[in-house]
Amino acid sequence: MKTAVNSNGDISFLYEKLMDSLECESYLKKDTWIFMESDVLKKNMKNNERIITISKNRSFDFTIIQNDKIRDEVKFFFAKQLMQDKMCPEINYLYSEFKRIFQYLSNEKFSHAQSLLNYDKEELLSDFRNTLERNQQSTTTIAKRINKNIKMDIYFVDSGILRSLKKMYDYLYQEIVENKKEYFERDKWVFSEMPFKVNLEDFSANKSISFTKIAQPGIKKMIKKLCWHELKMTVVRTAIMRVYSFTSFSRYLTKKFPFVNNVEDITYDMLHNYVAYLKTETGLGPATIKGRIEAVHKLFETIRFMKWAEIDPNVRIKSDDIVKVIDKTGDPYTEEELREINRHLDQVPIQIARLLCVLQYTGSRISEICSFKIENLRKSEDGRDYLTYRQFKTNKYNVIPVEGIVLELLTAAIKTSREYHGDRAIYIFSLENNKIIKPNLIDQKLKRLSYKWELKDKSGKPLNIKAHRFRDTVATNYAELGIDPIAISRLLGQKSVGVLKHYVEIHNDIYLDAMQPLLEKQSQMIKNIGHIEDVPKAEVEDTIAIPLPNGSCYKPASSGLCQHANCCYNCKMFQPDSKYIHVYKNHLLRARQDLDIAKLNGYDRILQINQDLEKSLIRIIEKVEEEGVL
């Protein structure tokens, strides 16, 4: 195996420095670690009798590794990981695999090395793989995942023991080689360690960005300059998506034009061949193709504008080459799809179930609702509850009122988080690890749910439950109720009313036309929230039916204010109207949704209220449909 890096014994210095800092865990300085004698190694065994039982006689004997320099590197890796709480469960799960790595590293061929990094990583892994195969030990394992079509994909990945050796090598390389470089020169940027503040969303699954898969050194430098520039101005996901796109571009260049190393080497034909390749050979969707073309376009235009390199003016991607993506209208769930989802939410962790229930009412972005903090739920001076939170997309704060079942869900979620973590609880919807629930975890849970219970969509195909479709559903429900678009956009936290066309699917224009006269009145009501003096008052006593957004009220005005507001459907003085039948059906859908969620969470009071409401709405709809009430 060829030499890759000469560490010159730097790991010994790093190891000693680390050991000196472990005042509470001097045990890790030893060459043999007995699991039940080390506080750090016992961390993951608390209240787990099975692990405690199998761990009683376990130990790591590093003396088997004859080369003391490599031994120090291995101890350094394990000690650092353990002190960061990154490997406590893995220590037990991969106990036998780690011991086989020690045996491999005790081989005579490592006896004179100054560092494990003296060996090329790929050659080291290949040699270890051959060693395992000679000993008839597995080098692959089966992995499974559920795809977007809700079908099970089965594929092979490297076994845990191979991944562990790779992880060890990569970590040592980062500590010994990469961390010596100026931050820009490193191939992995950890956002929290960068020399300037990065706009990192709490929910982001990516805490770092890696350029290791960009094969061309000169092109990599330009890509890093672009990402460095953009990270100072925008959220991290922009740079992350750019690197995904640039990795694709780098792979293409490696395969088709292996001699290319710098942006100056790229010709007009190369760029346009890449565009053609994306459009005709990859099978990617229009939005993905557009993103990859735009990334390369942005790179070349920025290089040209910032004068980072001299590029031929003709080497550019024209605007005509960028794929035009037609914006789709909303794709809301049907009533039956929603009920199917809600009937099975007890199969996911209760905090995720509550989060999804709140999502069905508020229409918030999944990334935002995941990051709701306990402090975001507040009370106004008049005692009303509301949520205030920062929108990552617009970088502005949004405020939405909460009551009823939504308030119950939020309160229950906070109670559970505090039961888990006490005063250390941060997020409304947190699991046992006191960390934010990531959107990709929710996506995985929902795919497994649909796969296990064979849920179907309206066309009879497997139902791919996407969190964003709840937002479409809420927006569509608001629109069908005739709520002012400005109010909808504010409730959903949109920048402008125009964005609503991407979320709203209007099922019945007739009913919206019928409710059009109410829009101005509703808009005024929304504007008057908190400003009672601006609410229009009747100048004379009404002697006729009072018009409502969903019918008429025959309560005499002289009898004073109604003591049962919001209970019209159960009131004998309420008169339904056939032109509002779509509103009644929409309210019935919401009542049934409330029923499902109340059953899931054990909210008996809300369950009874909505059972009564469901009966009243069914009676009203039947009366209107059969008799044609006017």
XYZ file of C-alpha atoms in Angstrom:
630
model
C 0.000 0.000 0.000
C 1.339 3.400 -0.960
C 1.958 6.249 1.452
C -0.726 8.940 1.537
C 0.175 11.290 4.401
C 3.139 11.719 6.693
C 1.825 12.796 10.091
C 5.301 13.176 11.652
C 3.975 11.947 14.984
C 1.457 14.769 15.319
C -1.202 12.357 16.573
C 0.845 11.629 19.704
C 0.767 15.334 20.553
C -2.992 15.537 19.855
C -3.603 12.403 21.899
C -1.650 13.690 24.907
C -3.415 17.047 24.641
C -6.785 15.305 24.646
C -5.863 13.033 27.549
C -4.748 16.004 29.618
C -8.152 17.627 29.072
C -10.068 14.577 30.322
C -9.972 15.467 34.001
C -13.143 13.514 34.711
C -12.088 10.451 32.723
C -8.427 9.661 33.279
C -9.398 6.022 32.777
C -9.208 6.518 29.006
C -5.473 7.074 29.277
C -5.017 3.355 29.916
C -4.248 0.802 27.179
C -7.057 -1.473 28.314
C -10.603 -0.188 28.810
C -12.926 -2.359 30.901
C -16.456 -1.269 30.088
C -17.953 -1.415 33.583
C -15.075 0.549 35.108
C -15.417 3.631 32.881
C -18.094 6.288 33.399
C -18.039 7.218 29.719
C -18.414 3.638 28.512
C -21.355 3.087 30.882
C -23.282 6.114 29.602
C -25.432 4.131 27.209
C -26.042 1.279 29.638
C -28.207 3.241 32.085
C -31.487 1.410 32.748
C -30.693 -1.165 30.061
C -30.228 -4.480 31.826
C -29.555 -6.431 28.638
C -26.593 -4.237 27.631
C -25.274 -4.183 31.203
C -25.390 -7.983 31.334
C -23.537 -8.541 28.043
C -21.035 -5.777 28.844
C -19.885 -7.028 32.255
C -16.886 -8.884 30.885
C -16.198 -6.666 27.886
C -13.069 -4.653 27.407
C -10.964 -3.033 24.690
C -7.371 -4.246 24.785
C -5.416 -1.792 22.626
C -2.110 -3.541 23.425
C -2.889 -6.006 20.647
C -1.885 -3.198 18.228
C 1.895 -3.510 18.301
C 2.676 -0.178 16.632
C 2.414 2.340 19.469
C 1.811 5.287 17.093
C -1.149 3.605 15.390
C -2.347 2.450 18.826
C -2.401 6.074 19.977
C -4.335 7.074 16.861
C -6.976 4.395 17.504
C -7.288 5.356 21.182
C -7.493 9.020 20.194
C -10.342 8.271 17.803
C -12.353 6.268 20.338
C -11.692 8.656 23.238
C -12.698 11.731 21.214
C -15.856 10.081 19.904
C -16.866 8.868 23.338
C -16.297 12.242 24.985
C -18.572 13.802 22.356
C -21.281 11.190 23.063
C -21.121 10.043 19.440
C -20.321 6.387 19.890
C -21.638 5.041 23.200
C -24.357 2.841 21.594
C -22.048 1.888 18.710
C -19.374 0.605 21.123
C -21.698 -2.181 22.235
C -23.365 -2.796 18.896
C -20.076 -3.132 16.996
C -17.974 -4.552 19.833
C -16.795 -7.656 17.931
C -16.220 -5.630 14.726
C -13.936 -3.178 16.500
C -11.913 -6.036 17.962
C -11.389 -7.405 14.442
C -10.106 -3.984 13.352
C -7.580 -4.119 16.210
C -6.468 -7.583 15.064
C -6.077 -6.352 11.492
C -3.983 -3.368 12.600
C -1.729 -5.709 14.612
C -0.488 -7.199 11.313
C 3.256 -7.061 10.677
C 2.791 -4.794 7.638
C 1.826 -1.916 9.978
C 4.772 -2.366 12.343
C 6.975 0.413 10.933
C 4.331 2.973 9.950
C 4.349 6.422 11.534
C 0.585 6.753 11.112
C -2.443 4.992 9.697
C -2.570 7.921 7.290
C 0.679 6.706 5.711
C -1.617 4.451 3.687
C -3.992 5.428 0.903
C -7.560 5.120 2.187
C -9.006 3.185 -0.732
C -6.088 0.742 -0.787
C -6.337 0.285 2.982
C -10.071 -0.489 2.771
C -9.528 -2.816 -0.188
C -6.830 -4.721 1.689
C -9.050 -4.994 4.781
C -11.942 -6.214 2.595
C -9.699 -8.931 1.103
C -8.567 -9.950 4.594
C -12.145 -10.348 5.756
C -13.089 -12.361 2.676
C -10.108 -14.685 3.140
C -11.380 -15.324 6.667
C -14.882 -15.910 5.250
C -16.284 -12.874 7.011
C -18.999 -10.700 5.531
C -18.019 -7.436 3.820
C -21.530 -6.314 2.847
C -24.903 -6.036 4.512
C -28.420 -5.668 3.180
C -30.040 -2.246 3.491
C -33.691 -1.398 2.897
C -35.559 1.803 2.228
C -39.011 2.763 1.021
C -38.957 4.861 -2.136
C -41.294 7.628 -3.282
C -43.526 5.035 -4.955
C -43.943 3.347 -1.538
C -42.088 0.247 -2.633
C -39.250 -1.421 -0.772
C -35.780 -0.965 -2.277
C -33.236 -3.587 -1.235
C -29.545 -2.952 -1.856
C -26.111 -3.810 -0.493
C -23.767 -1.542 1.459
C -20.402 -2.049 3.114
C -20.599 -3.972 6.369
C -20.397 -2.145 9.690
C -16.775 -3.158 10.228
C -15.652 -1.638 6.901
C -17.622 1.542 7.579
C -16.022 1.783 11.029
C -12.474 1.614 9.631
C -13.381 4.232 7.010
C -14.890 6.469 9.708
C -11.720 6.156 11.786
C -9.476 7.029 8.830
C -11.615 10.028 7.820
C -11.660 11.365 11.365
C -7.898 11.088 11.758
C -7.383 12.769 8.383
C -9.619 15.643 9.470
C -7.778 16.083 12.785
C -4.213 15.671 11.500
C -4.314 17.105 7.994
C -7.410 19.190 7.364
C -7.491 21.070 10.660
C -3.975 22.404 10.023
C -5.138 24.237 6.921
C -6.656 27.693 6.705
C -10.409 27.207 6.994
C -11.122 28.006 3.346
C -8.579 25.401 2.205
C -10.286 22.574 4.085
C -12.441 20.143 2.151
C -15.029 19.974 4.921
C -16.613 23.035 6.477
C -18.439 22.653 9.786
C -20.890 25.544 9.854
C -20.628 26.160 13.595
C -16.825 26.482 13.319
C -16.597 28.823 10.340
C -14.873 32.213 10.804
C -18.136 34.058 10.141
C -21.727 33.545 11.244
C -23.667 31.151 9.028
C -27.468 31.293 8.727
C -28.067 27.722 9.852
C -31.657 26.549 10.242
C -32.323 24.530 13.410
C -34.038 21.789 11.434
C -31.199 21.262 8.954
C -29.899 17.699 8.872
C -26.628 19.043 7.437
C -24.269 20.636 9.933
C -21.384 20.698 7.483
C -20.580 20.813 3.793
C -18.010 18.628 2.029
C -16.125 19.213 -1.215
C -14.281 15.877 -1.193
C -16.215 14.537 -4.195
C -15.186 17.428 -6.456
C -12.312 15.766 -8.316
C -10.859 18.735 -10.240
C -8.604 20.897 -7.965
C -8.977 24.188 -9.840
C -12.737 23.817 -10.267
C -13.056 22.852 -6.607
C -11.342 26.081 -5.603
C -13.830 28.162 -7.623
C -16.789 26.219 -6.208
C -15.506 26.813 -2.681
C -15.167 30.533 -3.423
C -18.785 30.657 -4.595
C -20.055 28.749 -1.541
C -17.948 30.872 0.818
C -19.447 33.977 -0.795
C -23.030 32.670 -0.623
C -22.809 31.367 2.942
C -22.210 34.947 4.076
C -25.450 36.096 2.484
C -27.990 33.285 2.443
C -29.113 30.154 4.270
C -26.956 27.044 4.200
C -29.311 24.938 2.099
C -28.470 27.054 -0.970
C -24.776 26.157 -0.694
C -25.597 22.521 0.140
C -27.780 22.144 -2.948
C -25.090 23.841 -5.039
C -22.511 21.268 -3.921
C -24.884 18.412 -4.833
C -25.176 19.912 -8.305
C -21.428 20.527 -8.635
C -20.698 16.935 -7.598
C -22.805 15.775 -10.544
C -20.917 18.166 -12.845
C -17.554 16.921 -11.520
C -18.504 13.270 -12.110
C -19.508 14.104 -15.660
C -16.208 15.878 -16.353
C -14.198 13.014 -14.839
C -15.947 10.523 -17.090
C -16.032 12.521 -20.327
C -13.116 14.957 -20.015
C -10.587 13.536 -17.497
C -7.934 16.069 -18.537
C -9.971 19.029 -17.217
C -8.751 20.466 -13.894
C -9.558 24.187 -14.029
C -12.517 26.301 -15.138
C -10.288 27.789 -17.865
C -10.070 24.287 -19.422
C -13.841 24.100 -19.971
C -15.149 24.920 -23.432
C -18.535 25.998 -24.730
C -19.143 22.506 -26.182
C -18.384 20.833 -22.840
C -20.981 22.939 -21.061
C -23.651 22.323 -23.644
C -22.894 18.616 -23.846
C -23.454 18.516 -20.093
C -26.807 20.292 -20.474
C -27.823 17.781 -23.166
C -26.668 14.904 -20.949
C -28.830 16.109 -18.058
C -31.894 16.477 -20.259
C -31.630 13.213 -22.196
C -29.662 10.616 -20.221
C -30.181 11.085 -16.487
C -33.930 10.554 -16.123
C -34.055 13.375 -13.566
C -37.125 15.526 -13.059
C -37.362 19.025 -14.601
C -36.843 20.817 -11.274
C -33.672 18.834 -10.499
C -32.275 19.396 -13.992
C -33.051 23.097 -13.704
C -31.229 23.281 -10.358
C -28.107 21.582 -11.727
C -27.930 23.761 -14.815
C -28.530 26.927 -12.791
C -25.710 25.969 -10.381
C -23.157 25.766 -13.207
C -24.570 28.945 -14.757
C -24.231 30.730 -11.396
C -20.646 29.493 -10.980
C -19.450 30.819 -14.340
C -21.312 34.114 -14.097
C -19.974 34.748 -10.576
C -16.399 33.895 -11.603
C -16.729 36.310 -14.493
C -18.302 39.086 -12.404
C -15.880 38.731 -9.465
C -12.896 38.297 -11.834
C -11.680 35.178 -10.032
C -10.369 33.741 -13.322
C -10.118 34.647 -17.012
C -12.851 32.778 -18.864
C -13.691 32.949 -22.532
C -16.822 35.171 -22.820
C -18.428 32.565 -25.083
C -18.197 29.847 -22.421
C -21.550 30.313 -20.752
C -24.939 28.709 -20.371
C -27.646 30.642 -22.178
C -30.974 31.380 -20.531
C -32.691 29.231 -23.180
C -30.767 26.202 -21.890
C -32.271 26.464 -18.414
C -35.230 24.151 -18.093
C -38.558 25.891 -17.680
C -40.470 24.318 -14.807
C -44.227 24.834 -14.833
C -45.428 25.664 -11.342
C -48.042 23.194 -10.182
C -51.165 24.146 -8.285
C -51.724 22.702 -4.847
C -52.217 19.000 -4.283
C -54.435 18.827 -1.181
C -55.419 15.580 0.481
C -58.959 14.338 -0.015
C -61.189 13.765 2.987
C -60.691 10.002 2.788
C -56.901 10.312 2.447
C -56.763 12.538 5.545
C -58.908 10.163 7.558
C -56.763 7.191 6.522
C -53.622 9.039 7.609
C -55.117 10.128 10.928
C -56.470 6.666 11.706
C -52.900 5.322 11.616
C -50.987 8.134 13.328
C -50.859 6.050 16.512
C -48.196 4.001 14.706
C -45.642 6.829 14.829
C -44.040 8.371 17.965
C -46.609 10.477 19.832
C -44.612 13.705 19.439
C -44.456 13.251 15.663
C -48.182 12.424 15.605
C -48.956 15.642 17.488
C -46.711 17.652 15.184
C -48.561 16.304 12.142
C -51.928 17.064 13.740
C -50.928 20.692 14.367
C -49.613 20.853 10.798
C -53.082 19.902 9.535
C -54.585 22.924 11.274
C -51.954 25.623 10.867
C -50.543 24.846 7.419
C -47.087 25.880 8.634
C -44.006 24.820 6.717
C -42.727 21.493 8.033
C -39.266 22.967 8.598
C -40.763 25.721 10.746
C -43.102 23.592 12.822
C -40.250 21.189 13.612
C -38.282 24.093 15.056
C -41.109 25.523 17.218
C -39.607 26.262 20.614
C -41.511 26.221 23.906
C -40.906 29.952 24.221
C -42.736 30.485 20.885
C -46.121 29.734 22.510
C -47.203 32.930 24.259
C -50.192 34.776 25.680
C -51.352 38.239 24.674
C -52.330 40.876 27.223
C -55.975 39.880 26.906
C -55.130 36.221 27.632
C -55.249 34.819 24.086
C -52.734 32.191 23.044
C -50.617 32.612 19.938
C -47.507 31.231 18.265
C -44.740 33.529 17.101
C -41.869 32.083 15.107
C -39.255 32.984 12.531
C -39.888 31.886 8.966
C -36.679 30.543 7.448
C -37.788 31.189 3.900
C -38.627 34.873 4.354
C -36.463 35.511 7.452
C -39.432 37.287 9.062
C -41.521 36.559 12.132
C -45.051 35.243 11.753
C -47.796 35.241 14.389
C -50.760 32.862 14.339
C -53.535 32.580 16.960
C -54.085 29.135 18.505
C -57.031 27.730 20.422
C -59.082 24.604 20.887
C -57.545 21.345 19.736
C -54.370 23.020 18.421
C -53.707 24.566 21.840
C -54.389 21.191 23.487
C -51.892 19.488 21.166
C -49.199 22.097 21.746
C -49.700 21.984 25.523
C -49.530 18.173 25.570
C -46.378 18.201 23.427
C -44.686 20.703 25.765
C -45.650 18.571 28.753
C -44.075 15.489 27.151
C -40.894 17.390 26.245
C -40.580 18.558 29.850
C -41.174 15.033 31.123
C -38.266 13.928 28.968
C -35.873 16.786 29.695
C -37.178 18.908 32.577
C -36.029 22.522 32.506
C -33.577 21.682 29.698
C -36.437 21.131 27.245
C -36.112 23.439 24.225
C -38.491 22.357 21.475
C -42.257 21.864 21.645
C -41.988 18.626 19.705
C -38.836 16.917 20.958
C -38.008 13.235 21.332
C -35.934 11.586 24.053
C -32.663 13.095 22.761
C -33.846 16.726 23.297
C -33.000 17.490 19.691
C -35.150 18.904 16.951
C -37.241 16.440 14.949
C -35.799 16.575 11.441
C -38.173 16.735 8.433
C -36.359 13.800 6.817
C -37.147 11.644 9.890
C -40.838 12.514 9.537
C -40.650 11.672 5.832
C -39.181 8.234 6.637
C -41.815 7.532 9.298
C -44.661 8.488 6.958
C -43.338 6.322 4.124
C -43.047 3.341 6.469
C -46.556 4.019 7.770
C -48.044 4.045 4.281
C -46.058 0.943 3.260
C -46.959 -1.091 6.354
C -50.684 -0.315 6.281
C -50.986 -0.225 2.475
C -52.608 3.209 2.409
C -54.017 4.278 -0.976
C -54.512 7.675 -2.583
C -57.622 8.814 -4.424
C -56.537 6.965 -7.584
C -55.924 3.683 -5.762
C -52.130 3.944 -5.878
C -49.901 3.698 -2.783
C -50.218 6.953 -0.819
C -46.945 8.878 -0.576
C -47.627 11.018 2.497
C -45.803 14.309 2.081
C -45.827 16.823 4.907
C -46.012 19.750 2.462
C -49.379 18.546 1.146
C -50.946 19.361 4.530
C -50.039 22.971 3.758
C -51.786 22.679 0.390
C -54.839 21.213 2.137
C -55.089 24.028 4.684
C -54.694 26.703 1.996
C -57.373 25.071 -0.161
C -59.778 24.740 2.768
C -59.336 28.428 3.604
C -59.961 29.397 -0.005
C -63.080 27.256 -0.305
C -64.463 28.905 2.817
C -64.127 32.232 1.037
C -61.466 33.673 3.316
C -59.687 36.691 1.876
C -56.456 35.696 0.030
C -54.536 38.326 2.019
C -55.636 36.684 5.251
C -54.696 33.239 3.932
C -51.256 34.409 2.884
C -50.669 35.892 6.336
C -51.878 32.796 8.154
C -49.575 30.652 6.035
C -46.690 33.086 6.364
C -46.398 33.837 2.638
C -44.585 36.851 1.215
C -47.391 37.671 -1.186
C -50.859 36.600 -2.248
C -49.506 35.488 -5.622
C -47.666 32.590 -4.021
C -50.999 31.042 -3.037
C -51.552 29.695 -6.543
C -48.884 27.074 -5.797
C -50.857 25.826 -2.789
C -54.538 26.250 -3.561
C -56.724 23.951 -5.617
C -60.291 25.264 -5.847
C -62.748 22.387 -6.120
C -65.885 24.391 -6.814
C -65.765 27.905 -8.242
C -69.544 28.275 -7.943
C -69.452 28.291 -4.179
C -66.604 30.753 -4.135
C -68.543 33.059 -6.447
C -71.531 32.772 -4.139
C -69.431 33.831 -1.172
C -67.691 36.691 -2.964
C -69.903 39.384 -1.340
C -68.659 38.200 2.039
C -64.984 38.683 1.254
C -64.870 42.412 1.973
C -66.740 41.934 5.233
C -64.420 39.104 6.311
C -61.357 41.123 5.380
C -62.607 43.979 7.551
C -63.233 41.559 10.421
C -59.657 40.256 10.161
C -58.259 43.785 10.120
C -60.375 44.641 13.173
C -58.868 41.914 15.363
C -57.665 43.688 18.464
C -59.371 46.970 17.426
C -62.908 46.695 18.815
C -63.611 50.386 18.253
C -63.382 49.809 14.476
C -66.026 47.055 14.343
C -69.197 48.320 12.599
C -72.171 48.660 14.967
C -75.848 48.483 14.064
C -77.535 51.882 14.129
C -81.069 50.488 14.436
C -82.519 47.295 15.806
C -82.667 44.586 13.174
C -86.059 43.018 12.654
C -85.043 40.543 9.968
C -82.720 37.550 9.734
C -79.093 38.390 10.405
C -76.863 37.238 7.496
C -73.989 34.932 8.440
C -71.061 33.631 6.370
C -72.827 30.243 6.272
C -76.570 30.995 6.484
C -78.873 33.224 8.525
C -79.651 33.791 12.206
C -83.218 34.512 13.328
C -82.288 35.548 16.852
C -83.932 38.942 17.617
C -81.365 41.694 17.935
C -83.306 43.057 20.920
C -82.417 39.936 22.925
C -78.793 41.074 23.165
C -75.515 39.393 22.300
C -75.587 35.689 21.497
C -74.256 33.660 24.420
C -73.436 30.681 22.197
C -71.214 32.134 19.485
C -69.635 29.570 17.147
C -72.391 27.049 17.980
C -74.714 28.014 15.111
C -75.002 24.502 13.649
C -76.524 23.217 16.898
C -78.876 26.210 17.283
C -82.591 26.154 16.424
C -82.392 29.786 15.262
C -79.852 28.944 12.522
C -81.234 28.767 8.991
C -78.989 26.977 6.425
C -78.829 28.027 2.784
C -78.190 25.802 -0.250
C -75.562 28.175 -1.666
C -73.358 27.418 1.354
C -73.510 23.633 1.102
C -69.846 23.500 0.174
C -69.031 25.322 3.418
C -71.057 22.780 5.426
C -69.243 19.902 3.770
C -65.917 21.554 4.445
C -66.850 22.021 8.118
C -67.933 18.370 8.267
C -64.519 17.367 6.951
C -62.845 19.463 9.654
C -65.139 18.040 12.368
C -64.246 14.490 11.346
C -60.588 15.442 11.292
C -61.001 16.780 14.840
C -62.694 13.528 15.837
C -59.811 11.406 14.570
C -57.225 13.584 16.298
C -59.220 13.751 19.551
C -59.442 9.937 19.589
C -55.703 9.645 18.918
C -54.811 11.961 21.805
C -57.593 11.044 24.245
C -59.259 14.483 24.296
C -62.723 13.460 25.588
C -64.205 16.975 25.753
C -63.194 17.816 22.165
C -64.376 14.356 21.082
C -67.887 14.957 22.460
C -68.120 18.466 20.969
C -67.215 17.226 17.494
C -69.461 14.178 17.693
C -72.386 16.546 18.289
C -71.171 18.874 15.546
C -70.827 15.985 13.084
C -74.458 14.928 13.706
C -75.709 18.497 13.249
C -73.785 19.007 10.005
C -74.961 15.702 8.545
C -78.560 16.706 9.365
C -78.080 20.162 7.781
C -76.461 18.771 4.600
C -79.188 16.145 4.187
C -81.880 18.795 4.649
C -80.296 21.157 2.112
C -79.661 18.436 -0.475
C -83.071 16.783 -0.180
C -85.305 19.822 0.269
C -83.266 22.574 -1.461
C -83.611 25.107 1.375
C -83.735 28.699 0.115
